[in-house]
Coordinates of C-alpha atoms in Angstrom, one line a residue:
X1 CA -75.8 68.7 -117.5
X2 CA -77.0 66.2 -114.6
X3 CA -77.2 69.1 -112.3
X4 CA -79.1 71.3 -114.8
X5 CA -81.6 68.2 -115.2
X6 CA -81.9 68.1 -111.4
X7 CA -83.4 71.6 -111.1
X8 CA -84.8 71.8 -114.5
X9 CA -86.5 68.5 -115.3
X10 CA -87.8 69.8 -118.7
X11 CA -84.4 68.7 -119.9
X12 CA -85.0 65.1 -119.1
X13 CA -87.9 64.7 -121.5
X14 CA -87.5 67.6 -124.1
X15 CA -84.5 66.2 -126.0
X16 CA -86.5 63.0 -127.0
X17 CA -89.7 64.9 -127.7
X18 CA -91.7 63.9 -130.9
X19 CA -95.0 64.4 -132.8
X20 CA -96.5 61.4 -130.9
X21 CA -95.8 63.1 -127.5
X22 CA -97.1 66.5 -128.8
X23 CA -100.4 64.8 -129.9
X24 CA -101.0 63.2 -126.6
X25 CA -100.2 66.2 -124.6
X26 CA -102.2 68.6 -126.9
X27 CA -105.3 66.5 -126.4
X28 CA -104.7 66.3 -122.7
X29 CA -104.0 70.1 -122.3
X30 CA -107.3 70.8 -124.3
X31 CA -109.4 68.6 -122.1
X32 CA -107.8 69.9 -118.8
X33 CA -108.4 73.5 -120.0
X34 CA -112.0 72.9 -120.7
X35 CA -112.3 71.4 -117.2
X36 CA -110.1 74.0 -115.5
X37 CA -112.1 77.4 -116.8
X38 CA -115.2 76.7 -115.0
X39 CA -113.4 75.0 -111.9
X40 CA -110.9 78.1 -111.7
X41 CA -113.7 80.6 -111.6
X42 CA -115.6 78.4 -109.1
X43 CA -112.7 78.1 -106.7
X44 CA -111.9 81.8 -107.0
X45 CA -115.6 82.4 -105.7
X46 CA -115.0 80.0 -102.9
X47 CA -111.8 82.0 -101.9
X48 CA -113.9 85.1 -101.9
X49 CA -112.2 86.5 -104.9
X50 CA -113.6 87.7 -108.3
X51 CA -113.9 84.6 -110.9
X52 CA -111.2 86.1 -113.2
X53 CA -108.5 85.7 -110.3
X54 CA -109.0 81.8 -110.8
X55 CA -108.4 82.0 -114.4
X56 CA -105.2 84.2 -113.7
X57 CA -103.8 81.6 -111.4
X58 CA -104.2 79.0 -114.1
X59 CA -101.8 80.6 -116.7
X60 CA -98.3 81.5 -115.4
X61 CA -98.3 78.9 -112.5
X62 CA -98.8 76.1 -115.0
X63 CA -96.0 77.4 -117.2
X64 CA -93.6 77.3 -114.3
X65 CA -94.7 74.0 -113.1
X66 CA -94.3 72.7 -116.7
X67 CA -90.7 73.8 -116.6
X68 CA -89.6 72.8 -113.2
X69 CA -92.0 70.0 -112.1
X70 CA -90.7 66.5 -111.8
X71 CA -94.3 65.0 -112.2
X72 CA -95.3 64.1 -115.8
X73 CA -99.1 64.2 -115.1
X74 CA -99.9 66.8 -112.3
X75 CA -102.2 69.6 -113.0
X76 CA -101.6 72.6 -111.1
X77 CA -104.0 75.4 -110.6
X78 CA -106.7 76.5 -107.9
X79 CA -107.9 73.8 -105.6
X80 CA -110.7 73.6 -103.2
X81 CA -109.0 73.2 -99.7
X82 CA -106.4 75.9 -100.6
X83 CA -109.2 78.3 -101.7
X84 CA -111.1 77.6 -98.4
X85 CA -108.0 78.4 -96.4
X86 CA -107.6 81.6 -98.4
X87 CA -111.1 82.6 -97.5
X88 CA -110.9 81.6 -93.8
X89 CA -107.5 83.6 -93.4
X90 CA -108.7 86.8 -95.3
X91 CA -112.2 86.8 -94.2
X92 CA -111.1 87.9 -90.7
X93 CA -109.1 90.8 -92.1
X94 CA -111.0 92.2 -95.1
X95 CA -114.3 92.3 -96.5
X96 CA -114.9 90.1 -99.5
X97 CA -114.1 91.6 -102.8
X98 CA -112.3 94.6 -101.4
X99 CA -109.0 95.8 -102.6
X100 CA -107.3 94.7 -99.5
X101 CA -108.7 91.1 -99.7
X102 CA -107.5 90.6 -103.2
X103 CA -103.9 92.2 -102.3
X104 CA -104.0 89.7 -99.3
X105 CA -104.6 86.7 -101.5
X106 CA -101.8 87.8 -103.9
X107 CA -99.5 88.3 -100.9
X108 CA -100.6 84.9 -99.5
X109 CA -99.4 83.2 -102.9
X110 CA -96.1 84.9 -102.7
X111 CA -95.5 83.9 -99.1
X112 CA -96.6 80.2 -99.7
X113 CA -94.3 80.2 -102.9
X114 CA -91.5 81.5 -101.1
X115 CA -91.8 79.1 -98.2
X116 CA -92.2 76.2 -100.6
X117 CA -89.2 77.3 -102.6
X118 CA -86.9 77.8 -99.7
X119 CA -87.8 74.3 -98.3
X120 CA -87.0 72.9 -101.8
X121 CA -83.6 74.6 -102.0
X122 CA -82.8 73.5 -98.4
X123 CA -84.0 69.9 -99.3
X124 CA -86.5 69.9 -96.5
X125 CA -89.2 67.8 -98.2
X126 CA -89.1 65.3 -95.4
X127 CA -90.7 67.8 -93.0
X128 CA -94.1 67.4 -94.5
X129 CA -94.1 63.9 -93.1
X130 CA -95.1 65.4 -89.6
X131 CA -98.4 65.8 -91.0
X132 CA -99.8 62.1 -90.7
X133 CA -102.3 60.6 -93.2
X134 CA -105.1 60.5 -90.6
X135 CA -104.7 64.2 -89.8
X136 CA -104.8 65.0 -93.5
X137 CA -107.8 62.7 -93.9
X138 CA -109.6 64.4 -91.0
X139 CA -108.8 67.7 -92.4
X140 CA -109.9 66.9 -95.9
X141 CA -113.2 65.4 -94.7
X142 CA -114.2 68.4 -92.6
X143 CA -112.9 70.9 -95.1
X144 CA -115.2 69.2 -97.7
X145 CA -118.3 69.7 -95.4
X146 CA -117.3 73.3 -94.7
X147 CA -116.7 74.0 -98.5
X148 CA -120.0 72.3 -99.4
X149 CA -122.2 74.3 -96.9
X150 CA -120.4 77.5 -97.8
X151 CA -122.0 77.2 -101.2
X152 CA -125.5 77.4 -99.8
X153 CA -125.8 80.9 -100.5
X154 CA -125.2 80.4 -104.2
X155 CA -127.3 77.2 -104.4
X156 CA -130.3 78.7 -102.7
X157 CA -130.0 82.4 -103.8
X158 CA -130.0 83.8 -100.3
X159 CA -127.7 86.0 -98.3
X160 CA -125.6 84.0 -95.7
X161 CA -122.8 86.0 -93.9
X162 CA -119.3 84.4 -94.6
X163 CA -118.1 82.4 -91.4
X164 CA -115.6 79.7 -91.0
X165 CA -117.9 77.8 -88.7
X166 CA -120.2 75.3 -90.3
X167 CA -122.7 75.5 -87.5
X168 CA -123.3 79.1 -88.1
X169 CA -123.5 78.7 -91.8
X170 CA -126.3 76.2 -91.3
X171 CA -127.9 78.4 -88.7
X172 CA -128.0 81.4 -91.1
X173 CA -129.3 79.0 -93.9
X174 CA -132.1 77.5 -91.8
X175 CA -133.3 81.1 -90.6
X176 CA -133.7 82.3 -94.3
X177 CA -134.8 79.2 -96.0
X178 CA -138.1 81.0 -96.6
X179 CA -136.3 83.4 -99.0
X180 CA -134.9 80.9 -101.2
X181 CA -134.8 81.9 -104.9
X182 CA -136.6 78.9 -106.5
X183 CA -135.2 79.8 -110.0
X184 CA -131.6 79.9 -108.7
X185 CA -132.3 76.6 -106.8
X186 CA -133.7 75.2 -110.1
X187 CA -130.4 75.9 -111.9
X188 CA -128.5 74.4 -108.9
X189 CA -130.4 71.3 -109.0
X190 CA -130.2 71.0 -112.7
X191 CA -126.4 71.5 -112.5
X192 CA -126.0 69.0 -109.7
X193 CA -128.0 66.4 -111.7
X194 CA -125.9 66.9 -114.8
X195 CA -122.7 66.8 -113.0
X196 CA -123.6 63.6 -111.0
X197 CA -124.8 61.8 -114.2
X198 CA -121.5 62.6 -115.9
X199 CA -119.5 61.7 -112.8
X200 CA -121.3 58.2 -111.9
X201 CA -123.3 57.1 -115.1
X202 CA -122.0 58.4 -118.4
X203 CA -118.9 56.4 -118.7
X204 CA -120.9 53.1 -118.3
X205 CA -123.4 54.3 -120.7
X206 CA -120.8 55.1 -123.3
X207 CA -119.0 51.8 -122.7
X208 CA -122.2 50.0 -123.1
X209 CA -122.5 51.7 -126.6
X210 CA -119.1 50.6 -127.6
X211 CA -117.1 53.6 -126.8
X212 CA -113.5 52.9 -125.7
X213 CA -113.1 52.9 -122.0
X214 CA -110.3 55.6 -122.0
X215 CA -112.5 57.9 -124.4
X216 CA -115.6 57.2 -122.2
X217 CA -113.9 58.3 -119.0
X218 CA -112.5 61.5 -120.7
X219 CA -116.0 62.4 -122.0
X220 CA -117.4 61.8 -118.5
X221 CA -115.2 64.6 -117.3
X222 CA -116.9 67.2 -119.5
X223 CA -119.8 67.5 -117.1
X224 CA -118.9 71.0 -115.8
X225 CA -118.7 72.3 -119.4
X226 CA -122.1 70.9 -120.3
X227 CA -123.6 72.3 -117.2
X228 CA -121.9 75.7 -117.7
X229 CA -123.2 75.8 -121.4
X230 CA -126.8 74.8 -120.7
X231 CA -127.4 77.1 -117.5
X232 CA -125.6 80.0 -119.2
X233 CA -127.8 79.7 -122.5
X234 CA -131.1 79.3 -120.3
X235 CA -130.2 82.5 -118.3
X236 CA -129.3 84.5 -121.3
X237 CA -132.4 83.3 -123.4
X238 CA -134.8 83.9 -120.6
X239 CA -133.4 86.7 -119.1
X240 CA -133.3 85.0 -115.8
X241 CA -130.8 87.7 -114.3
X242 CA -133.4 90.4 -114.6
X243 CA -136.7 88.7 -114.3
X244 CA -135.7 86.0 -111.6
X245 CA -132.9 87.8 -109.6
X246 CA -130.4 84.9 -110.6
X247 CA -127.0 85.8 -109.6
X248 CA -124.4 85.7 -112.5
X249 CA -120.7 86.1 -113.0
X250 CA -121.4 89.1 -115.4
X251 CA -118.3 91.2 -116.5
X252 CA -115.0 89.5 -116.6
X253 CA -112.2 91.7 -117.7
X254 CA -110.6 90.7 -120.9
X255 CA -106.8 90.6 -121.4
X256 CA -104.0 88.8 -119.7
X257 CA -103.4 89.6 -116.0
X258 CA -101.2 92.6 -115.4
X259 CA -97.6 91.8 -114.3
X260 CA -97.0 93.5 -111.0
X261 CA -95.3 92.8 -107.8
X262 CA -97.3 92.1 -104.7
X263 CA -97.6 94.8 -102.0
X264 CA -95.0 94.1 -99.2
X265 CA -96.5 95.4 -96.0
X266 CA -94.3 93.9 -93.2
X267 CA -97.2 94.1 -90.6
X268 CA -99.5 92.2 -93.0
X269 CA -96.6 89.7 -93.8
X270 CA -96.2 89.0 -90.2
X271 CA -100.0 88.5 -89.9
X272 CA -100.4 86.1 -92.8
X273 CA -97.2 84.1 -92.5
X274 CA -98.4 81.4 -90.2
X275 CA -101.5 80.9 -92.5
X276 CA -99.2 80.8 -95.7
X277 CA -97.1 78.2 -94.1
X278 CA -100.0 75.9 -93.6
X279 CA -101.4 76.7 -97.1
X280 CA -98.0 75.8 -98.4
X281 CA -97.9 72.7 -96.5
X282 CA -101.4 71.4 -97.3
X283 CA -101.0 72.5 -100.9
X284 CA -97.8 70.5 -101.2
X285 CA -99.1 67.5 -99.5
X286 CA -102.1 67.2 -101.7
X287 CA -99.9 67.8 -104.7
X288 CA -97.2 65.4 -104.0
X289 CA -99.5 62.6 -103.0
X290 CA -101.3 62.8 -106.1
X291 CA -98.2 63.1 -108.2
X292 CA -96.7 59.9 -106.7
X293 CA -99.8 57.9 -107.1
X294 CA -99.9 58.7 -110.9
X295 CA -96.2 58.3 -111.3
X296 CA -96.4 54.8 -109.9
X297 CA -98.8 53.8 -112.6
X298 CA -96.1 54.4 -115.2
X299 CA -93.1 53.5 -113.1
X300 CA -92.0 57.1 -113.1
X301 CA -90.3 59.0 -110.3
X302 CA -91.4 62.1 -108.4
X303 CA -88.6 64.2 -106.5
X304 CA -90.4 65.8 -103.4
X305 CA -87.8 68.4 -103.1
X306 CA -88.0 69.4 -106.7
X307 CA -91.9 69.4 -106.4
X308 CA -91.3 72.1 -103.6
X309 CA -89.3 74.2 -105.8
X310 CA -91.7 73.8 -108.8
X311 CA -94.9 74.5 -106.6
X312 CA -92.9 77.4 -105.0
X313 CA -92.0 79.0 -108.4
X314 CA -95.7 78.3 -109.5
X315 CA -97.1 80.4 -106.4
X316 CA -94.6 83.1 -106.8
X317 CA -95.7 83.3 -110.6
X318 CA -99.3 83.5 -109.5
X319 CA -98.5 86.4 -107.2
X320 CA -96.8 88.4 -109.9
X321 CA -99.8 87.8 -112.3
X322 CA -102.9 88.7 -110.1
X323 CA -103.5 85.1 -108.9
X324 CA -103.7 83.4 -105.6
X325 CA -102.2 80.2 -104.0
X326 CA -102.2 77.1 -106.2
X327 CA -101.5 73.4 -105.9
X328 CA -102.0 70.2 -107.7
X329 CA -105.6 68.9 -107.8
X330 CA -106.5 65.2 -107.7
X331 CA -109.4 65.4 -110.3
X332 CA -107.7 67.6 -112.9
X333 CA -104.5 65.5 -112.6
X334 CA -106.3 62.3 -113.1
X335 CA -108.1 63.6 -116.0
X336 CA -104.7 65.0 -117.5
X337 CA -103.2 61.5 -116.9
X338 CA -106.2 59.6 -118.3
X339 CA -106.4 61.9 -121.4
X340 CA -102.7 60.8 -122.3
X341 CA -100.5 63.4 -120.9
X342 CA -97.0 62.2 -121.1
X343 CA -95.0 65.3 -120.1
X344 CA -95.6 68.6 -118.4
X345 CA -95.9 70.2 -121.7
X346 CA -99.6 69.3 -121.3
X347 CA -99.7 71.9 -118.5
X348 CA -98.2 74.6 -120.5
X349 CA -100.7 73.9 -123.3
X350 CA -103.4 74.3 -120.9
X351 CA -102.1 77.5 -119.7
X352 CA -102.0 78.7 -123.3
X353 CA -105.6 77.8 -124.0
X354 CA -106.7 79.5 -120.8
X355 CA -104.8 82.6 -121.9
X356 CA -106.8 82.5 -125.1
X357 CA -110.0 82.2 -123.2
X358 CA -109.0 85.2 -121.0
X359 CA -108.0 87.3 -124.1
X360 CA -111.1 86.5 -126.3
X361 CA -113.8 84.4 -124.8
X362 CA -114.8 85.9 -121.5
X363 CA -117.9 87.8 -122.9
X364 CA -119.2 84.2 -123.5
X365 CA -119.5 83.4 -119.9
X366 CA -121.2 86.8 -118.8
X367 CA -124.5 85.0 -118.1
X368 CA -122.8 82.1 -116.2
X369 CA -125.0 81.5 -113.2
X370 CA -123.1 81.5 -109.8
X371 CA -125.3 78.5 -108.8
X372 CA -123.7 76.4 -111.5
X373 CA -120.2 77.2 -110.2
X374 CA -121.3 76.4 -106.6
X375 CA -122.7 73.0 -107.9
X376 CA -119.3 72.4 -109.6
X377 CA -117.6 73.0 -106.2
X378 CA -120.0 70.7 -104.2
X379 CA -119.5 67.7 -106.7
X380 CA -115.7 68.3 -106.8
X381 CA -115.3 68.2 -102.9
X382 CA -117.5 65.3 -102.5
X383 CA -114.8 62.7 -102.8
X384 CA -112.7 64.4 -100.1
X385 CA -115.0 62.9 -97.6
X386 CA -113.1 59.8 -96.6
X387 CA -115.3 57.5 -94.4
X388 CA -113.1 54.6 -95.2
X389 CA -110.0 56.1 -93.8
X390 CA -111.8 56.4 -90.4
X391 CA -113.2 53.0 -90.5
X392 CA -109.7 51.4 -91.4
X393 CA -107.9 53.6 -88.7
X394 CA -110.4 52.6 -86.0
X395 CA -109.9 48.9 -86.8
X396 CA -106.1 49.2 -87.1
X397 CA -105.1 51.9 -84.5
X398 CA -107.3 53.7 -82.3
X399 CA -104.8 56.5 -81.7
X400 CA -104.6 57.4 -85.4
X401 CA -108.5 57.2 -85.5
X402 CA -108.4 59.6 -82.5
X403 CA -106.2 62.0 -84.3
X404 CA -108.5 61.7 -87.4
X405 CA -111.6 62.5 -85.3
X406 CA -110.0 65.4 -83.3
X407 CA -108.9 67.1 -86.7
X408 CA -112.2 66.6 -88.0
X409 CA -114.1 68.1 -85.0
X410 CA -111.5 71.0 -84.6
X411 CA -111.9 72.0 -88.3
X412 CA -115.6 72.1 -87.9
X413 CA -115.8 73.8 -84.5
X414 CA -112.8 76.3 -84.3
X415 CA -111.7 76.8 -88.0
X416 CA -109.5 75.4 -90.8
X417 CA -106.2 76.6 -89.7
X418 CA -106.4 76.0 -86.0
X419 CA -108.2 72.6 -86.9
X420 CA -105.2 71.3 -88.8
X421 CA -102.6 72.5 -86.1
X422 CA -104.6 70.8 -83.3
X423 CA -104.7 67.5 -85.3
X424 CA -100.9 67.6 -86.2
X425 CA -100.2 68.4 -82.3
X426 CA -102.3 65.4 -81.3
X427 CA -100.6 63.1 -83.9
X428 CA -97.2 64.1 -82.5
X429 CA -98.3 63.9 -78.9
X430 CA -99.7 60.4 -79.4
X431 CA -96.4 59.4 -81.3
X432 CA -94.4 60.6 -78.3
X433 CA -96.7 58.7 -75.8
X434 CA -96.5 55.6 -77.8
X435 CA -92.6 55.6 -78.2
X436 CA -92.2 56.7 -74.6
X437 CA -93.7 53.3 -73.6
X438 CA -91.7 51.0 -75.8
X439 CA -92.8 47.3 -76.2
X440 CA -90.2 45.0 -74.6
X441 CA -90.3 41.2 -75.0
X442 CA -88.5 38.6 -72.9
X443 CA -87.2 36.1 -75.4
X444 CA -86.1 32.4 -75.4
X445 CA -84.8 29.7 -77.7
X446 CA -87.2 28.1 -80.2
X447 CA -86.2 24.4 -79.9
X448 CA -82.6 23.8 -80.7
X449 CA -82.5 26.6 -83.4
X450 CA -80.7 29.9 -83.3
X451 CA -83.9 31.6 -83.3
X452 CA -85.4 33.6 -80.2
X453 CA -88.9 34.6 -79.8
X454 CA -91.3 36.2 -77.1
X455 CA -91.9 33.7 -74.3
X456 CA -95.5 34.8 -74.2
X457 CA -96.1 33.8 -77.8
X458 CA -94.1 30.8 -78.3
X459 CA -92.9 27.7 -76.6
X460 CA -89.3 28.4 -76.0
X461 CA -86.4 27.4 -73.6
X462 CA -84.9 30.0 -71.3
X463 CA -82.1 30.1 -68.6
X464 CA -83.5 31.2 -65.2
X465 CA -80.0 33.1 -64.6
X466 CA -80.2 35.0 -67.8
X467 CA -82.7 37.5 -68.7
X468 CA -82.8 38.3 -72.3
X469 CA -85.1 41.4 -73.3
X470 CA -85.7 42.7 -76.9
X471 CA -86.5 46.4 -77.0
X472 CA -88.6 47.4 -80.0
X473 CA -87.9 51.1 -80.3
X474 CA -85.0 53.5 -80.5
X475 CA -84.0 55.0 -77.1
X476 CA -84.3 58.7 -76.6
X477 CA -85.1 61.0 -73.8
X478 CA -89.0 60.3 -73.7
X479 CA -88.5 56.6 -73.0
X480 CA -85.4 56.0 -70.9
X481 CA -87.1 56.3 -67.6
X482 CA -89.8 53.8 -68.6
X483 CA -87.1 51.5 -69.9
X484 CA -85.0 51.8 -66.8
X485 CA -87.9 51.2 -64.4
X486 CA -89.2 48.3 -66.3
X487 CA -85.9 46.3 -66.5
X488 CA -85.0 46.8 -62.9
X489 CA -88.5 45.8 -61.9
X490 CA -88.0 42.6 -63.7
X491 CA -84.6 42.0 -62.1
X492 CA -86.0 42.6 -58.5
X493 CA -88.9 40.2 -59.1
X494 CA -86.5 37.4 -60.0
X495 CA -83.5 37.2 -57.5
X496 CA -82.0 34.2 -59.3
X497 CA -81.0 36.5 -62.5
X498 CA -77.3 37.0 -62.9
X499 CA -77.2 38.3 -66.4
X500 CA -79.4 40.9 -68.3
X501 CA -79.1 40.8 -72.1
X502 CA -80.6 43.8 -74.0
X503 CA -81.4 42.7 -77.7
X504 CA -80.8 46.0 -79.7
X505 CA -81.9 44.6 -83.1
X506 CA -84.7 47.2 -83.3
X507 CA -82.8 50.1 -81.9
X508 CA -81.7 52.5 -84.5
X509 CA -80.6 55.4 -82.5
X510 CA -79.5 56.2 -78.9
X511 CA -79.7 59.8 -77.8
X512 CA -77.6 61.4 -74.9
X513 CA -80.4 60.9 -72.3
X514 CA -80.7 57.3 -73.2
X515 CA -76.9 56.7 -73.0
X516 CA -76.8 58.4 -69.7
X517 CA -79.8 56.1 -68.5
X518 CA -77.9 53.1 -69.6
X519 CA -74.8 54.1 -67.8
X520 CA -76.9 54.6 -64.7
X521 CA -78.6 51.2 -65.3
X522 CA -75.1 49.5 -65.4
X523 CA -74.2 50.8 -62.0
X524 CA -77.7 49.8 -60.4
X525 CA -77.7 46.5 -61.9
X526 CA -74.0 45.9 -60.7
X527 CA -74.9 46.9 -57.2
X528 CA -77.8 44.1 -57.5
X529 CA -75.3 41.5 -58.7
X530 CA -76.4 41.7 -62.3
X531 CA -74.2 42.2 -65.3
X532 CA -75.7 44.0 -68.3
X533 CA -74.8 42.8 -71.7
X534 CA -75.8 44.0 -75.2
X535 CA -76.7 41.9 -78.4
X536 CA -77.4 42.7 -82.2
X537 CA -76.2 46.4 -81.8
X538 CA -76.6 47.9 -85.3
X539 CA -73.4 49.5 -86.8
X540 CA -74.3 53.1 -86.5
X541 CA -75.4 52.8 -83.0
X542 CA -72.0 50.9 -82.0
X543 CA -70.1 53.7 -83.9
X544 CA -71.4 56.3 -81.4
X545 CA -70.9 54.0 -78.5
X546 CA -67.3 53.6 -79.5
X547 CA -66.9 57.5 -79.4
X548 CA -67.6 57.7 -75.8
X549 CA -66.7 55.7 -72.5
X550 CA -69.8 53.5 -72.5
X551 CA -67.8 50.1 -73.4
X552 CA -65.6 50.8 -70.4
X553 CA -68.4 51.6 -68.3
X554 CA -70.0 48.2 -69.3
X555 CA -67.1 46.6 -67.3
X556 CA -67.6 42.7 -67.2
X557 CA -70.6 43.2 -69.7
X558 CA -70.0 42.1 -73.4
X559 CA -71.5 43.2 -76.7
X560 CA -72.5 40.1 -78.6
X561 CA -72.9 39.8 -82.3
X562 CA -76.2 37.7 -82.0
X563 CA -78.7 36.4 -79.3
X564 CA -77.5 33.0 -80.1
X565 CA -74.0 33.9 -79.2
X566 CA -75.0 35.8 -75.9
X567 CA -77.2 32.7 -75.0
X568 CA -74.3 30.2 -75.6
X569 CA -71.8 32.1 -73.6
X570 CA -74.0 33.1 -70.5
X571 CA -76.5 30.2 -70.2
X572 CA -74.1 27.4 -69.2
X573 CA -76.4 25.0 -70.7
X574 CA -79.2 25.5 -67.9
X575 CA -82.4 25.9 -69.6
X576 CA -86.1 25.5 -68.8
X577 CA -89.0 25.3 -70.8
X578 CA -91.5 28.2 -71.1
X579 CA -95.0 28.1 -72.7

């Protein structure tokens, strides 16, 4: 049973499920469905797909995640960044709205789902850690700008060719600003005003009127529904689609999405696979970060590997039901959490309500202006611009700030996929550079205690014949040469040294290259009349050293349990005071 719960978390909460939980999940599912209908259509348009595809991607994937997901509050569905990546990938292969474009989006959903599912079954959740937070922050901020400016064509009612470069989008917009459809712009401005008021002011106003804080926050999330209702009624009553040329959603096919396998074209699969891998990775990172953040508020646990499985199944489900890649969205998940969702059944209820919408209510959104959907996207992605992350990274670690800024600039200048690859590559390169020059501190005894600290930071006593150096990094191929050169340089500068003690308290691993370097250093120090010793070697490291001949190579050198023991054994009581 425990193994079944591991892969089907639904069995963890379903046995004790009751009426109270059902009421909470039902309300949360309803509120998220109200929010997701316009969002799903808006994100589908952002991806270059018909609006109904966003609704299709909000049914079966939610059910799969509800059964397999380990998060109690994550709301899965179309999200802005993934939609942008879909548009960026397919825009270079097919014309927007074509059959090839739609089949490519469906195939992307299947490939990203298969990648996620395979990673989950192989327990490879740790691999996502190779994308650092600064890289993700830079990517998200730049993507938010790209997404926002990509909606200018709908906000202004002008024709702007699709491009993944923000500079080209701005250039086209400026050149055609004189052709702006003022009615469309008025609808967009009205929608933006409604959304901003609901987002920033309504909760405070309702709280001042005595509405409970939780209810006020939930009502404040209804802005998209209000904007959709008011602008749709205006277009319908005034006939603005005919008289003013306002672009509308128009016919959305009624009925549930057809169940069909995606087209498996091997040439297309090879072309889409790198983009699918990036979409899978970014979607998972966004999802798991949101899930863990919300889970911590209720002291719940999120299993990263199970999330890979659940999101993989959700994306595969989308590919068989006419959808496109999905992930967990921050805004929807927060609404789901605030509205009282206690189990993933809330997501299944949301899926059911959207299915009802697709079956019976699509005629009601015939006159929905595309400018309103664009306004919903712009407000939704505004929070992705993270200035604080850059400010904090710059103050704390300039290397992290550099990776953030490079990612940001690369996404804007060369495109979404290459941008995040550049950022990740720079982040890994900076890590290799940083660890290739490990911090090393010469230490001495603090007073008459058993504590040893850096001679440059504390008043300590040292023995001129004993050099004690703490290495604050694991030893591997990239830093062995630096370590060897730095230690031998210190020994050559001080001919009175007879013993060198390497303090290994911060060394978690020694690879084969580092081991060879240590053996070489033993011989070079011995030729200089210096004996190498080790102190505070961790158990796993010592176990590996025991497997080879290193301890025999050490010769007269010893492995000490502590720095204090090494000092007592080697110093002979001769100490001098160091500032």
